Every structure is written in C-alpha cells, then in structure tokens.
Coordinates of C-alpha atoms in Angstrom, one line a residue:
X1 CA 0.0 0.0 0.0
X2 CA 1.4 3.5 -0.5
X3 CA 2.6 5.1 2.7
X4 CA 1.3 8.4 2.1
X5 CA -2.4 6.6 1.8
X6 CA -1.7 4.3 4.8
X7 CA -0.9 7.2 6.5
X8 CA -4.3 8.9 6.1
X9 CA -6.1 5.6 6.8
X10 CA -4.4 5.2 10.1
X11 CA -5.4 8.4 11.1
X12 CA -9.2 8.1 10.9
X13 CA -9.9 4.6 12.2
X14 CA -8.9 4.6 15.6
X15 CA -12.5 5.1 17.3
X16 CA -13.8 5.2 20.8
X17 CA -14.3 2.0 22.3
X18 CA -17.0 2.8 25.5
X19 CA -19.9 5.3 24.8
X20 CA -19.0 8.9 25.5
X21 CA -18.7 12.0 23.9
X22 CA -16.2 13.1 21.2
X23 CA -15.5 16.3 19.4
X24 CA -14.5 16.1 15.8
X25 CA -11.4 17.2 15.4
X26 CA -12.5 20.6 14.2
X27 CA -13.6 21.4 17.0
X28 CA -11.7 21.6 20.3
X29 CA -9.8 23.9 22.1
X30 CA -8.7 27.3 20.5
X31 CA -11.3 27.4 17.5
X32 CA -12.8 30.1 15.9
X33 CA -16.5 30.2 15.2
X34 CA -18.1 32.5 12.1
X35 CA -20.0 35.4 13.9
X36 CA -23.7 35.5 13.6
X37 CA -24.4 32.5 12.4
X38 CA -25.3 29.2 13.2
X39 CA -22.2 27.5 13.8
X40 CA -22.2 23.4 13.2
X41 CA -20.7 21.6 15.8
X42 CA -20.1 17.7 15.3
X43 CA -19.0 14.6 17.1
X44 CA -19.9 10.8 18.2
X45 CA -21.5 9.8 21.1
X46 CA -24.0 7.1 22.5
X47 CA -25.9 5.7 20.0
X48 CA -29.9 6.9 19.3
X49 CA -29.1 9.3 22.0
X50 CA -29.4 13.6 22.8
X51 CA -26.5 15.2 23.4
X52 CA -27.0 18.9 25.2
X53 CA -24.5 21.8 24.0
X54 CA -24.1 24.6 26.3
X55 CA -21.8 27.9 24.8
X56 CA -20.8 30.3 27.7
X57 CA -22.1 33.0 25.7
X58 CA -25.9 32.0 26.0
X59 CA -28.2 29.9 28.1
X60 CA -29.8 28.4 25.6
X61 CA -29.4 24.8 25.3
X62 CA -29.2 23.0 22.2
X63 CA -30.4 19.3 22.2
X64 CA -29.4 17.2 19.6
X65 CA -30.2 13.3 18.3
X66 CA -27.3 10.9 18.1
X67 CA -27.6 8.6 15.3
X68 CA -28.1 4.6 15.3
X69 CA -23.9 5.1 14.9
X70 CA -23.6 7.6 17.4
X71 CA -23.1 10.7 15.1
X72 CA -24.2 14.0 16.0
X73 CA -24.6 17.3 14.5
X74 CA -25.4 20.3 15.7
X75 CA -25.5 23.9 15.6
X76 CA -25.6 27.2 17.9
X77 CA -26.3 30.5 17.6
X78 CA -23.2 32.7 17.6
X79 CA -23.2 36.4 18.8
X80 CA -21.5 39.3 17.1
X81 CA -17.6 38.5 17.8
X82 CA -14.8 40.2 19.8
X83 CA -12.1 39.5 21.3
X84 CA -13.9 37.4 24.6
X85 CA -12.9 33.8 25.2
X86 CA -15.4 31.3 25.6
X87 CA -16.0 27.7 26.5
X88 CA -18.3 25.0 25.2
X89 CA -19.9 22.9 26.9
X90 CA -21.5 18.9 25.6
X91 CA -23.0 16.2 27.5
X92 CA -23.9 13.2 26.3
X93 CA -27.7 12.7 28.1
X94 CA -27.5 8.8 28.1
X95 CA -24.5 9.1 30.8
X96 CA -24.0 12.8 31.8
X97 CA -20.9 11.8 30.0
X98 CA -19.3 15.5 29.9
X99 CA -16.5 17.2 27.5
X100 CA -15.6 21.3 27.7
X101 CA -13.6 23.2 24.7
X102 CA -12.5 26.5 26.0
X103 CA -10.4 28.9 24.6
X104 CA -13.5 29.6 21.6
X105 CA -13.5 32.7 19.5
X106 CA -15.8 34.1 17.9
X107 CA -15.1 36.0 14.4
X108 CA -14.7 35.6 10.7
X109 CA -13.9 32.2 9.4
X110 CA -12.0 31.8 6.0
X111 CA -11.3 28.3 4.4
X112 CA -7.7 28.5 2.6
X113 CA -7.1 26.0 -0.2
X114 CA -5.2 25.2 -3.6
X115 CA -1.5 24.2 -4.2
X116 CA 2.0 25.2 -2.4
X117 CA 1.8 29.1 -3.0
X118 CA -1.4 29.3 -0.8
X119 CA 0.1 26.1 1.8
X120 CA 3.5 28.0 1.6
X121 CA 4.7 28.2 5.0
X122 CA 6.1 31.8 6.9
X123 CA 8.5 29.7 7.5
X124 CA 9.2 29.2 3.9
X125 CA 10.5 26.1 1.4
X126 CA 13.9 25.4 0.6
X127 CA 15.3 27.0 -0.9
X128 CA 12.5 29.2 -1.1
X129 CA 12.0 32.0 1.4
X130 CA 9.2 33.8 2.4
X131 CA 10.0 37.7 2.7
X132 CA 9.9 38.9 6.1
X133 CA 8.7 35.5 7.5
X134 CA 10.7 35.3 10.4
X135 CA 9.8 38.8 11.4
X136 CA 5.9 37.6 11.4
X137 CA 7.0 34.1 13.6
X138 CA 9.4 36.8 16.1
X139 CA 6.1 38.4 17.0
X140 CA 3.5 35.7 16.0
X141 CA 2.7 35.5 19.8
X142 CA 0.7 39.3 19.5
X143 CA -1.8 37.7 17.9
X144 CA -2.2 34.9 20.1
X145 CA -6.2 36.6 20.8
X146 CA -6.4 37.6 17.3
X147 CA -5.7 34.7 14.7
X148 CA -6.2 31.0 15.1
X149 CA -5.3 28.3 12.3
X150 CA -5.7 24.7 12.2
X151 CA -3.8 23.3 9.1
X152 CA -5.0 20.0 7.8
X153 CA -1.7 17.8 6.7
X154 CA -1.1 16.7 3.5
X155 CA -3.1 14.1 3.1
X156 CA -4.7 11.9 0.1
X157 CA -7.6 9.1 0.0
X158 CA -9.3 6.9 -2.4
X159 CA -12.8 7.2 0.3
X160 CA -13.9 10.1 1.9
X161 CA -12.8 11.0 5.0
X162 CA -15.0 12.8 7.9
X163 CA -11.7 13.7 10.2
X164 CA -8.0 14.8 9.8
X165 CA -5.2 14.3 11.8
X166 CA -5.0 18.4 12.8
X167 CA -6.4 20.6 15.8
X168 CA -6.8 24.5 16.2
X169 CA -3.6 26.3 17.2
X170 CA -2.8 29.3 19.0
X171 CA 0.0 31.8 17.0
X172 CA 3.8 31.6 18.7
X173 CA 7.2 31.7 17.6
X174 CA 6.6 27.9 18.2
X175 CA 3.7 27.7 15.9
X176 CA 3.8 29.9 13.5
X177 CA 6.5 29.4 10.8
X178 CA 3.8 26.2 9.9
X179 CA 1.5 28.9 8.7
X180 CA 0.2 29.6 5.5
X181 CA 2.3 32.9 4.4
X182 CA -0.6 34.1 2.3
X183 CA -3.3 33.2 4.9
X184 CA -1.5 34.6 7.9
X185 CA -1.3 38.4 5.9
X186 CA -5.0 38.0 5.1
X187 CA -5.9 37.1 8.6
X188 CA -4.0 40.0 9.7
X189 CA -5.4 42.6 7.7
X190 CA -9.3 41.6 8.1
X191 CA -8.7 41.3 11.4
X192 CA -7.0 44.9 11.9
X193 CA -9.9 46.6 9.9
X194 CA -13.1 44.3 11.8
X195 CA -11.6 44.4 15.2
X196 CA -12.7 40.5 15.6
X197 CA -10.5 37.4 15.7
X198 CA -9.9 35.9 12.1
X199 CA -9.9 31.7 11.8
X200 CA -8.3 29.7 8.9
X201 CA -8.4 26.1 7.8
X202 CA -5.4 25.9 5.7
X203 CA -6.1 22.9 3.0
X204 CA -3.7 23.4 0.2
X205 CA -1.6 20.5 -1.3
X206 CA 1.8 21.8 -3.1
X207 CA 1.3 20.4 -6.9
X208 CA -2.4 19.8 -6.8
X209 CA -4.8 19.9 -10.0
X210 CA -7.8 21.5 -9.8
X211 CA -9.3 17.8 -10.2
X212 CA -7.1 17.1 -7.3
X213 CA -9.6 19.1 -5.2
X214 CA -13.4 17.4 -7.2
X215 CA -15.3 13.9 -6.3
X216 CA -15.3 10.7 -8.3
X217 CA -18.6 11.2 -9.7
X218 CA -17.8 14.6 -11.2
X219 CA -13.8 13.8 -12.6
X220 CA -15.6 10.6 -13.8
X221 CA -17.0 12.3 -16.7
X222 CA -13.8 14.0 -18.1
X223 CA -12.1 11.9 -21.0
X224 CA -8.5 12.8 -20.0
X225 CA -8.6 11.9 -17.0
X226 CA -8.1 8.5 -15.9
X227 CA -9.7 7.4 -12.6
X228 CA -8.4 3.8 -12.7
X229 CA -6.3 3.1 -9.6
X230 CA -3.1 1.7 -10.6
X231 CA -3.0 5.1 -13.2
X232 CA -3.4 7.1 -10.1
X233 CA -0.6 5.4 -8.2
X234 CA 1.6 6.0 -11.0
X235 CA 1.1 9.3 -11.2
X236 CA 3.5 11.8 -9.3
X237 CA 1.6 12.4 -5.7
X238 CA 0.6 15.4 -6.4
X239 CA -1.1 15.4 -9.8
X240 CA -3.5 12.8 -8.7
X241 CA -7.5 13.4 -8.9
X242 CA -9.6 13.3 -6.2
X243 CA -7.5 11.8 -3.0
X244 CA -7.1 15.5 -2.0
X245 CA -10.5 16.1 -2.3
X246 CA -11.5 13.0 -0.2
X247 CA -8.8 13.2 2.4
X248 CA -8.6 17.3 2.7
X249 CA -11.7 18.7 2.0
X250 CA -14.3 16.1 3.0
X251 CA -13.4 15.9 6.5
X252 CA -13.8 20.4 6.7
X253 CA -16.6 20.5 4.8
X254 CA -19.1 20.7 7.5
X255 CA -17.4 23.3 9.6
X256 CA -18.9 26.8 9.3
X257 CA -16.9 29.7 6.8
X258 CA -17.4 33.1 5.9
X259 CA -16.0 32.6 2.5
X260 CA -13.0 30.2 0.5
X261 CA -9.7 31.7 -0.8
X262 CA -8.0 30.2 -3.3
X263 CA -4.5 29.8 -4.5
X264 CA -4.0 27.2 -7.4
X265 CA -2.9 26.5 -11.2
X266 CA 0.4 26.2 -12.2
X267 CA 0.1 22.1 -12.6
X268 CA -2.6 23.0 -15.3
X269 CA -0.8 24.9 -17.1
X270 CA -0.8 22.1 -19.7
X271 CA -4.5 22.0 -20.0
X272 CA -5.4 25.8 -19.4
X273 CA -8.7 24.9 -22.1
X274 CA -10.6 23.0 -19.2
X275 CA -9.5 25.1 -16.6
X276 CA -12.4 27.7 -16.1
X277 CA -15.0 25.7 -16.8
X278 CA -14.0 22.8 -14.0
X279 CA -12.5 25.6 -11.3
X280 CA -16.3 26.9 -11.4
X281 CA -17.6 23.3 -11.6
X282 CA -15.3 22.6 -8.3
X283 CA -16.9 25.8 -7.1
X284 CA -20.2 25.5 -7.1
X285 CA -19.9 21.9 -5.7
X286 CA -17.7 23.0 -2.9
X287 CA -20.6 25.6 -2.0
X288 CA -23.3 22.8 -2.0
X289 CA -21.2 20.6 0.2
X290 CA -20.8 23.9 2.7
X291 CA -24.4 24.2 2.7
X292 CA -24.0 28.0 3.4
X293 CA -25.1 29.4 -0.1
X294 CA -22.9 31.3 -2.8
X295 CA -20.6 32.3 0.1
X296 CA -17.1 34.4 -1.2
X297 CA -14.7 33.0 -3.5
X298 CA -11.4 35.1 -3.9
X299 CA -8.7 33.6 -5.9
X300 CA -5.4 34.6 -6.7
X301 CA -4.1 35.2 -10.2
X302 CA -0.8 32.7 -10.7
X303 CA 2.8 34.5 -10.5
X304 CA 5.4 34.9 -13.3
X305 CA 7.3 31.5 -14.1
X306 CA 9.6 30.2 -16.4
X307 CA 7.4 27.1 -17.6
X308 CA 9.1 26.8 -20.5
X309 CA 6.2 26.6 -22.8
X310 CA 4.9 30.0 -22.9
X311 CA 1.5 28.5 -21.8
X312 CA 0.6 29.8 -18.4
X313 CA -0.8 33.0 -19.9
X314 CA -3.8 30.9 -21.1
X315 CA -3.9 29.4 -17.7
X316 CA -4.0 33.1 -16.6
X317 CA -7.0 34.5 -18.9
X318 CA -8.5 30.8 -18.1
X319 CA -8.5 32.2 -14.1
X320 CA -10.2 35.3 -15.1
X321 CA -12.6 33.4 -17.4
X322 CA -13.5 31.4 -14.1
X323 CA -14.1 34.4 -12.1
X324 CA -16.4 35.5 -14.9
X325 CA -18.3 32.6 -14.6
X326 CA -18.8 32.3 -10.8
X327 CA -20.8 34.3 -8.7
X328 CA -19.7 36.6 -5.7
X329 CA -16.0 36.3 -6.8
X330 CA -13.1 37.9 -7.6
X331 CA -9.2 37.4 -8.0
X332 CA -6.4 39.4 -7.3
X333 CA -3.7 40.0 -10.1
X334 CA 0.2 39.0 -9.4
X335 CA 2.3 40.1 -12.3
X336 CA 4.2 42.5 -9.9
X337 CA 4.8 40.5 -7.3
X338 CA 8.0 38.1 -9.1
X339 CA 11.6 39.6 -8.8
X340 CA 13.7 39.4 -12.3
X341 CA 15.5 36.9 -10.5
X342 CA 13.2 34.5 -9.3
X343 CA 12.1 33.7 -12.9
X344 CA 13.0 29.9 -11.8
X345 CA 11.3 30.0 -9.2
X346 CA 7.9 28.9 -8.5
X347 CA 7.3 30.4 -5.3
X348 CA 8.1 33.9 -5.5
X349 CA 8.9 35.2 -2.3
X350 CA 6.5 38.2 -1.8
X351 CA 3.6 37.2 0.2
X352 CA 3.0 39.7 2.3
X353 CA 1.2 42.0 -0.5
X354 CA -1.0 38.8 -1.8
X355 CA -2.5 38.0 1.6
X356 CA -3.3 42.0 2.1
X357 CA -5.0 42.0 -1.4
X358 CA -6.9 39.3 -0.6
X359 CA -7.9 40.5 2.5
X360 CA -8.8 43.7 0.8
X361 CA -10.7 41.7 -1.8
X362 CA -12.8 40.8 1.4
X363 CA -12.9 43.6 2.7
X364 CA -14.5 45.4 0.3
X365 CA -16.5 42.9 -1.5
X366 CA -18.0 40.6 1.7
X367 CA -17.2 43.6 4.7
X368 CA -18.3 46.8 2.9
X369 CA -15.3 48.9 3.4
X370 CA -14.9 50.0 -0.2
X371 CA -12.0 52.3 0.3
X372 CA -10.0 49.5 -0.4
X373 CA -8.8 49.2 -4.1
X374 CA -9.2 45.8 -5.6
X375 CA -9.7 46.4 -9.0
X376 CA -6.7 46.4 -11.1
X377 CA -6.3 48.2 -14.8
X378 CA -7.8 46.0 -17.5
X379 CA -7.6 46.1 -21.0
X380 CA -10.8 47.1 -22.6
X381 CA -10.5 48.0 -26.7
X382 CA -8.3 49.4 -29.1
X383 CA -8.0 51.8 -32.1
X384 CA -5.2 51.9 -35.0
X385 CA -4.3 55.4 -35.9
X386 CA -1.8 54.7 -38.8
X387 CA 1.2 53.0 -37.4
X388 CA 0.0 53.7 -33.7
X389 CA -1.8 51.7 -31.4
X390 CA -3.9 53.4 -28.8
X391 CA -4.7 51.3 -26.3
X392 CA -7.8 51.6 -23.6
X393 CA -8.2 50.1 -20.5
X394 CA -10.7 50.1 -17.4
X395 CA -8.9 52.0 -14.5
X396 CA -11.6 52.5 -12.4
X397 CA -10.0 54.4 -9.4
X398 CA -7.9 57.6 -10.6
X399 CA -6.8 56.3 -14.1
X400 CA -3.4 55.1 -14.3
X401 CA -0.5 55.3 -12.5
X402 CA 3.0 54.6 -15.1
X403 CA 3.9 57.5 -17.2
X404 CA 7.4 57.0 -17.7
X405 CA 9.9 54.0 -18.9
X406 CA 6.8 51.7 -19.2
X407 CA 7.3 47.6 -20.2
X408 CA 5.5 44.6 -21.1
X409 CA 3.8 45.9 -24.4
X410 CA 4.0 44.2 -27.6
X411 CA 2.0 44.6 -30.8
X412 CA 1.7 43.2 -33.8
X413 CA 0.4 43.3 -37.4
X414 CA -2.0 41.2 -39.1
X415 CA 0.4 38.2 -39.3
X416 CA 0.3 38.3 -35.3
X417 CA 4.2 38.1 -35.4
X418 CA 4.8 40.5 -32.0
X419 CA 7.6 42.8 -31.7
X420 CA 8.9 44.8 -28.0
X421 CA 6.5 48.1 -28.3
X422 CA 7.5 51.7 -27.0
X423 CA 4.9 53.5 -25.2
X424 CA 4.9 57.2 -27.6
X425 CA 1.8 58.6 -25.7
X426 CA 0.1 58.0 -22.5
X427 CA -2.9 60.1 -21.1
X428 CA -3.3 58.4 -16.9
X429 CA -6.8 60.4 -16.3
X430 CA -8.2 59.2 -19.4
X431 CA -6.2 55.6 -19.5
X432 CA -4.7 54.6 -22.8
X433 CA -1.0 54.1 -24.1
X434 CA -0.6 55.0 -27.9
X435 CA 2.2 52.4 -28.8
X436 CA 4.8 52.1 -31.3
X437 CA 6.9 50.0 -33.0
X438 CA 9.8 49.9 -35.7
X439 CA 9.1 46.5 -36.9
X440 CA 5.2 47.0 -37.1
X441 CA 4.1 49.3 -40.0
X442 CA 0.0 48.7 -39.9
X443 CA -0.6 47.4 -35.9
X444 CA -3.7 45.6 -35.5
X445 CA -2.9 43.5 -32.2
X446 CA -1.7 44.0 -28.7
X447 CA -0.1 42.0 -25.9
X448 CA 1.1 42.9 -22.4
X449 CA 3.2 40.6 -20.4
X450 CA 1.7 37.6 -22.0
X451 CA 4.5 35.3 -21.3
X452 CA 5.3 33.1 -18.9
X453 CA 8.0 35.3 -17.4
X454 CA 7.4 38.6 -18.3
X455 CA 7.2 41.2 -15.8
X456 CA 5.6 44.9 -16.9
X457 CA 5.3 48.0 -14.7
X458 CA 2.2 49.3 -15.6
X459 CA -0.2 50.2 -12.8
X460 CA -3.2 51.8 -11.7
X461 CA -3.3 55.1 -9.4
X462 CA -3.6 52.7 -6.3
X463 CA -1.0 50.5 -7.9
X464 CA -3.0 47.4 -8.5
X465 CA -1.0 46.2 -12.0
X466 CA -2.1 46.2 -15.5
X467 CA -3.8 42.2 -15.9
X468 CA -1.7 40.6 -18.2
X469 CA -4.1 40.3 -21.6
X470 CA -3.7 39.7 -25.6
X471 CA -6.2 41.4 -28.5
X472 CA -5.8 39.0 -30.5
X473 CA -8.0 36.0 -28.8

C-alpha cells in the first residue's frame, strides 16, 4: 500500500471503544466560530441518543439526536464576535458523559485551499523564502487573541474521510512558521480593519490539479482523465484526482466559513482549455457541500514562471474566465509580485502584499469597506491610428498610475508576429498608451506581459498592476 495513503487511513480509524462524547477534530480547544451565524458543531456519542450543547455566551441549550452510529450534529447560535474567550460545553444525556472546549473565539472564518503558494509556510521552502517570514513568527505571539489556524496535513484518499489528523492552534514563535504565508497576511489585515479574531483552515496541497480538489462522480465524466487506480498510483503524488478532495476537503466540509480563498494553477498549465470551466464546476460543488449558499470565492491570479512553454498565460486568462463565470467572486492580479531573478522560481517570495490584497478583496466585496482598491487596470479595446496603437483600458480608481519607462507591451500586425513596443503617448486620467513599433508598420494586435516570465510596470493610481491580456483571442 502507499505510505502516504496508509498514512491517512491510520489516522481516521482509531475510534472510541465505550460510549461517551467526542469532538471532531475541528472542533476543540482554540477554535474560531463565524460570527452571527449558526455555527455546526459535530462529534460521536451514544448511540440513538441527545447530546445537550451549552456555549458560555448564552443559556440556551441546544439538544441534539445521536444517530443509530452515534453521530451527532449540531448547531448554535453565535453572537457578534470580539475578542472574549469562551467555553463550550457537551453532554452526552444517556451518561451525563461531559467534555468542555474552552479557549473559543468568535469571528470571521476563511477556508484557505489550492497548491503550495497558498500552503507556503512563513517559515518558507527550501530553498524558497518567504519575505519577512521570520519577522511575522518573532512576533506571532501578538496575535495569540487575534488569529487561530488549524492546518489540515497533506493528506490523500481513495474514500472520503470525515476527520483529519489536525487541531486549532494558537499563533507563537513555536507555531507559526507552519502557517500559510498568504493566509496569515490576510488574517491579519481583516482582522485589523473588523476588530474581531480571524480563523483559517489551511487545506492546500503543493502540486495539486484543480481535479485534485473534485469527487469521483464529477472527474468521472472528463475523457482525459483516468480514474483507474493503478494510473493514479503512478502518477506523481501530487497530480492525482480526487485523493485530496476526499482526504482534505471532505473531512472540513461541515465546519462553518465566511468565504473560500484560493490559490492554485500552475500544474494546469498544460491543459489551461478545461480550466475555467472545471475551477467553477469545483466551485459551485464546494458551496453545496458547505451548505451556506454562494458564500465568497477570492482567488489569486498565478505569479510569473519560467514554464518553458509560454502556456501559463492561457492558464491566466483561463482564471479570469472562471471568475467570470462564478458568482460573488473575484481574484487578485500578481504580475508585480515576481523579482527578475526568481524567474526559476515557482514560489516567489512576496507574500506579504497577496494576503493583504486578498484580505482587501474581502474587505470590500463581503465587509463593505470600499475604500479598499481591488480592481486592477484592464484592458478594454483598441484603435489603429496609422502605425499607432492606442490602447484603452478600465482604470476605475484615478486612471493610471505609469507615465514614464513603461514595459511589457508588444503589438503586432496582421500576421500576429509581435515585436517589444514603445509607449509614444500616455494620457493616466483618461487611461490609454498610444504604442509604437519599428518592426510593425499597420498594428492591428496588442499584448502585455503575455508570457510566462514577463514582468511589466504598468499600474493603476492605487498600484493594483495592468492584468496581463492579448487582442488578438
């Protein structure tokens, strides 16, 4: 058997041998619980039983049925949050058999998911840092009343799983460098601007396909994609379909979030046609198995890479496709956020500035606090003015930013063979470049920084960059 599945199977089948009551392990000590809503809570206990659940916040008592298994499920009311700690209180009423969480926040929840930028610890890979990691684990401890993360481990399964191997954790200098990089940042700024503790469940697997992250039943129907089980044991660990989704996401499904962020793309790269179409198929069927409606789904735009293939800007314009096509979403751009010398590198080390986008994304999308910027320059249309280009974009905060020693332009004639293009005109309020180019008499087509590694300077007024686009689709 492969280790890394034996591993996952001997962490869920070790189960309670008398009758009494047990937590999931979701939830336990340190947890944070979405304000104002009605938070699930789940467990095992005696079998066709009650079980009574008493917060510290309320006396009201919530009685549950255990089933013929001794599952439970339940859910209580949650107040508006703050800082406050709180305890939780269950009782199995077939023995008075008694457990108590304490330690309980109450705040905004945010599920964290997708491949190793968004499970990239502060800590960082080697030989990968993260910028200004060690600073955030020095004084991780501040935010001890603040932030809470439980990280589910890496994980894969052929079955669905209903618990991992993971419990909530309290920041340190002892703790922290296992955080997310980009989770941490966002937790940190959406907790500054609401003034209430911030909870993540980091599930991100370095590597992992979006089919990594969907059911059987779904992957089942796409022809290039084989689902037969010595195929997926050949397969590198973390190309595989569905094990992530049953050993990673299964077992968090039922816990209660505010929204999903989402960092993931780079290993489909190679098939960047079926991309927006299945990340919105995963979507929607992630929000079903939540059960809390369209709830927010901010992604972020893959960084500069040297892939080697010139592909991953159709993997780009397939993420904005997918935001397109899903409801109550939106993506932050990246194309500034790779140095000129990490174009080998797949994990650029700038997280800092995508967790606070994200969290700005938040926000002012799901918060209300719209003096955040989060929409980056786009390219809108075009006009040919002899052997000019003028070039029009959607700035929608102050126009545009760039007036001088601008890159990342190209254009090209009707043979779409593109040449470097020099920016001869620029008006920020109204936002177009009128480009130019020796090598293009009659230009009918423009590109910016549609490469794998190319990295422009073009920005909006609140310096959100120009999204990498082509004309000519």
């Amino acid at each position: 058997m492969n280790k890394l599945f034996a591993a996952s199977l001997l962490a869920v089948v070790v189960v309670p041998l008398q009758a009494k009551v047990t937590l999931n392990s979701m939830v336990g000590d340190n947890m944070v619980l979405q304000q104002e809503s009605k938070a699930r809570l789940w467990g095992n206990a005696s079998a066709s039983g009650t079980i009574e659940i008493r917060p510290s916040w309320s006396d009201e008592v919530t009685v549950v049925k255990t089933g013929k298994d001794g599952r439970w499920l339940g859910t209580v009311d949650t107040p508006s949050g703050n800082f406050d700690t709180h305890s939780i209180t269950f009782i199995d009423n077939s023995d008075r058999d008694t457990v108590t969480i304490n330690n309980v926040l109450i705040g905004e929840v945010w599920l964290a998911s997708g491949q190793s930028n968004m499970q990239m610890p502060l800590k960082g890979y080697e030989p990968c840092p993260v910028n200004g990691g060690y600073d955030e684990v020095a004084e991780a401890s501040k935010r001890a009343g603040s932030i809470r993360f439980l990280t589910v481990p890496l994980t894969q399964s052929y079955h669905p799983l209903d618990t991992v191997a993971a419990s909530w954790v309290v920041p340190s200098p002892k703790t922290a460098p296992e955080f997310s990089a980009v989770a941490w940042h966002f937790a940190k700024r959406v907790s500054d601007v609401l003034e209430v503790p911030v909870g993540i469940v980091s599930a991100a697997y370095g590597g992992a396909r979006v089919e990594s992250w969907l059911p059987e039943e779904i992957v089942k129907g796409y022809p290039d994609i084989s689902l037969d089980r010595d195929s997926i044991e050949g397969m590198v660990h973390w190309m595989r379909p569905v094990v992530m989704y049953n050993a990673m996401f299964m077992p968090v499904k039922d816990y209660t979030y505010r929204g999903i962020l989402w960092y993931q793309g780079c290993s489909n790269v190679d098939s960047w046609q079926t991309y927006a179409s299945r990340l919105a198929t995963m979507v929607d069927h992630w929000r079903e198995m939540i059960g809390e409606g369209d709830i927010p789904f901010y992604a972020v735009e893959i960084a500069p890479f040297d892939y080697g293939n010139d592909r991953s800007p159709y993997l780009r314009e397939a993420q904005w496709d997918a935001i397109g096509m899903i409801p109550n979403s939106g993506m932050v751009a990246t194309n500034d956020m790779a140095m000129p010398h990490e174009r080998h590198n797949i994990h650029p080390a700038e997280k800092r500035t995508i967790g606070n986008r994200l969290g700005n994304l938040a926000l002012n999308h799901t918060y209300g606090h719209t003096q955040f910027p989060v929409d980056a320059p786009r390219f809108k249309s075009l006009e040919q003015d002899g052997n000019r280009l003028k070039v029009l974009f959607d700035a929608p905060r102050n126009g545009l930013c760039r007036n001088h020693n601008i890159k990342g332009f190209e254009i090209a004639g009707e043979d779409k063979v593109f040449y470097p293009a020099e920016v001869v005109g620029i008006d920020d309020q109204k936002a177009f470049v009128i480009l130019a180019s020796p090598e293009v008499e009659a230009p009918r087509h423009v590109r910016y920084c549609f490469h794998d590694f190319q990295l422009g300077n073009m920005c909006g007024a609140d310096f959100l960059p120009l999204i990498p686009f082509r004309s000519d689709r």
